[in-house]
Coordinates of C-alpha atoms in Angstrom, one line a residue:
X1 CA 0.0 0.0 0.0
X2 CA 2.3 2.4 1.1
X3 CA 4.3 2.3 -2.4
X4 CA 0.8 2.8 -4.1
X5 CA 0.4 6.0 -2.0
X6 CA 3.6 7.3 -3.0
X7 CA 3.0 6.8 -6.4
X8 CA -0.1 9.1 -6.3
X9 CA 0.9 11.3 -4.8
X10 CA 4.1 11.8 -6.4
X11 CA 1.6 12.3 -9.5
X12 CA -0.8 14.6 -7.7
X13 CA 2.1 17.0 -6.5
X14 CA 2.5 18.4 -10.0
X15 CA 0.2 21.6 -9.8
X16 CA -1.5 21.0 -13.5
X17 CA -1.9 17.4 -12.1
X18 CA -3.8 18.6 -8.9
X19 CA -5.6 21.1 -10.9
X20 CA -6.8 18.0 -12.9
X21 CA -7.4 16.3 -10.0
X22 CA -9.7 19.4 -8.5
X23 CA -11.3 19.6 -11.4
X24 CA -12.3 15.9 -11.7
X25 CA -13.9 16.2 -8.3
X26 CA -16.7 17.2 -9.1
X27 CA -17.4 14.7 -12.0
X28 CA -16.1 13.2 -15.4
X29 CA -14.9 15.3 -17.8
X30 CA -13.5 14.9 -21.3
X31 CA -10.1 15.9 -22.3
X32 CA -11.6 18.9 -24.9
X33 CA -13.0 20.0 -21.3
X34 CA -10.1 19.7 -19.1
X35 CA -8.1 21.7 -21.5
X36 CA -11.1 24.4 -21.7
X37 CA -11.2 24.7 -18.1
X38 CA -7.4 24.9 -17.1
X39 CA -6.3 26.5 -20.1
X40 CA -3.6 24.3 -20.9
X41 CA -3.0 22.7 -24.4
X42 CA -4.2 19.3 -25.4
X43 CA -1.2 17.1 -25.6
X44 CA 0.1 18.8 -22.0
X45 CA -3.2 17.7 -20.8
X46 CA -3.4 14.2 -22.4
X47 CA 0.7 13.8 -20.9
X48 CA -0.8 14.7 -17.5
X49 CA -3.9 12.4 -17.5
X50 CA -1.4 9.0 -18.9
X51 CA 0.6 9.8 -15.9
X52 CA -2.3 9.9 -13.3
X53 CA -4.0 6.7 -14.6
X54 CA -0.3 5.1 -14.7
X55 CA -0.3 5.8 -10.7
X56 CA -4.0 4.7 -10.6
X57 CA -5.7 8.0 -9.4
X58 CA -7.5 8.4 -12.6
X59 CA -9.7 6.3 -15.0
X60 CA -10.8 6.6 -18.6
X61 CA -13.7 5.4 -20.7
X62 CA -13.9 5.9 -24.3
X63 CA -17.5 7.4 -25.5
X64 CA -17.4 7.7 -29.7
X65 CA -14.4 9.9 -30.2
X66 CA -14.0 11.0 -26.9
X67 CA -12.0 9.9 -23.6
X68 CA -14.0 10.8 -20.3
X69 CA -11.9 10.8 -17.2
X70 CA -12.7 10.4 -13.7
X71 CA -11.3 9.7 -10.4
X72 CA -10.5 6.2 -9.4
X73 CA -12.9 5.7 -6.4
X74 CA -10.6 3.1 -4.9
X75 CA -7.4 5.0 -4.9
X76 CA -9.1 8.0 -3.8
X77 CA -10.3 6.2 -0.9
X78 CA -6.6 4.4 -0.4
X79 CA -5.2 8.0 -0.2
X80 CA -8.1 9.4 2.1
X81 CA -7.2 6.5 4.3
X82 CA -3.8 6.6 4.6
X83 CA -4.2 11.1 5.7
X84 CA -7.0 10.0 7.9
X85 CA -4.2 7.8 9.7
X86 CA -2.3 11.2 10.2
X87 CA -5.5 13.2 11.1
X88 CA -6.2 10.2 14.0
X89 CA -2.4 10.7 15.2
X90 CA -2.3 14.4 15.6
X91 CA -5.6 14.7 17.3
X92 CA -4.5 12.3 20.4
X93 CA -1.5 14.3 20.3
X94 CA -3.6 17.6 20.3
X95 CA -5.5 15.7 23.1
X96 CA -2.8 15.2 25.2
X97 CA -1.4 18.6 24.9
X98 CA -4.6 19.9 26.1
X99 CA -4.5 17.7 29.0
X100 CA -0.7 18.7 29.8
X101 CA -1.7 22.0 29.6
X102 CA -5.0 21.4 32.1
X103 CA -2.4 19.8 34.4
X104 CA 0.2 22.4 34.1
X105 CA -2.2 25.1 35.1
X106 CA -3.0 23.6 38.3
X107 CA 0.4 24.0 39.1
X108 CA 0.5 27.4 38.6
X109 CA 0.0 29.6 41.5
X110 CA -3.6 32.2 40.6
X111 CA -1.7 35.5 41.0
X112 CA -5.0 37.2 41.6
X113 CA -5.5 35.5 44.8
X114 CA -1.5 36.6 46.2

């Protein structure tokens, strides 16, 4: 797994790549409308999108003439996971900061009552 992650994000931390990404959130697009929306020319596009489906964060259908890309549900999950393992860590650290800090203040003479 944790190669897998790498690999995406390694592709996603290109900015045209996350822009793709972005983009692709909110549905399937084709490449004529990936290129219309980021303003970026077709064959830069197209490089982008081979790389992201080579790491697995995007997949492509064919409809007549056109490819239609959207996010691989799986990876995005796999990714989601893997952050959400960080988010988990740093909120018992958070936790336990609070609670040093709770503790510390009860050592702390009030100064208003001196």
């Amino acid at each position: 797994m944790v190669n897998s992650v790498q690999q995406r994000l390694t592709a996603i931390s290109e900015p045209n790549r996350f822009r793709i990404v972005e983009l692709l959130r909110d549905g399937p697009q084709s490449v004529g409308g990936i290129v219309d929306a980021l303003g970026l020319g077709q064959p830069q596009v197209s490089r982008h999108l081979r790389l992201l489906a080579e790491a697995g964060v995007v997949e492509v259908t064919k409809r007549a003439q056109q490819r239609i890309y959207r996010l691989h549900p799986e990876s995005m999950r796999e990714l989601s996971g893997w952050v959400q393992g960080f988010a988990v860590l740093w909120s018992k650290r958070m936790d336990r900061l609070g609670s040093f800090l709770e503790d510390d203040d009860d050592c702390v003479p009030d100064e208003a009552n001196q």
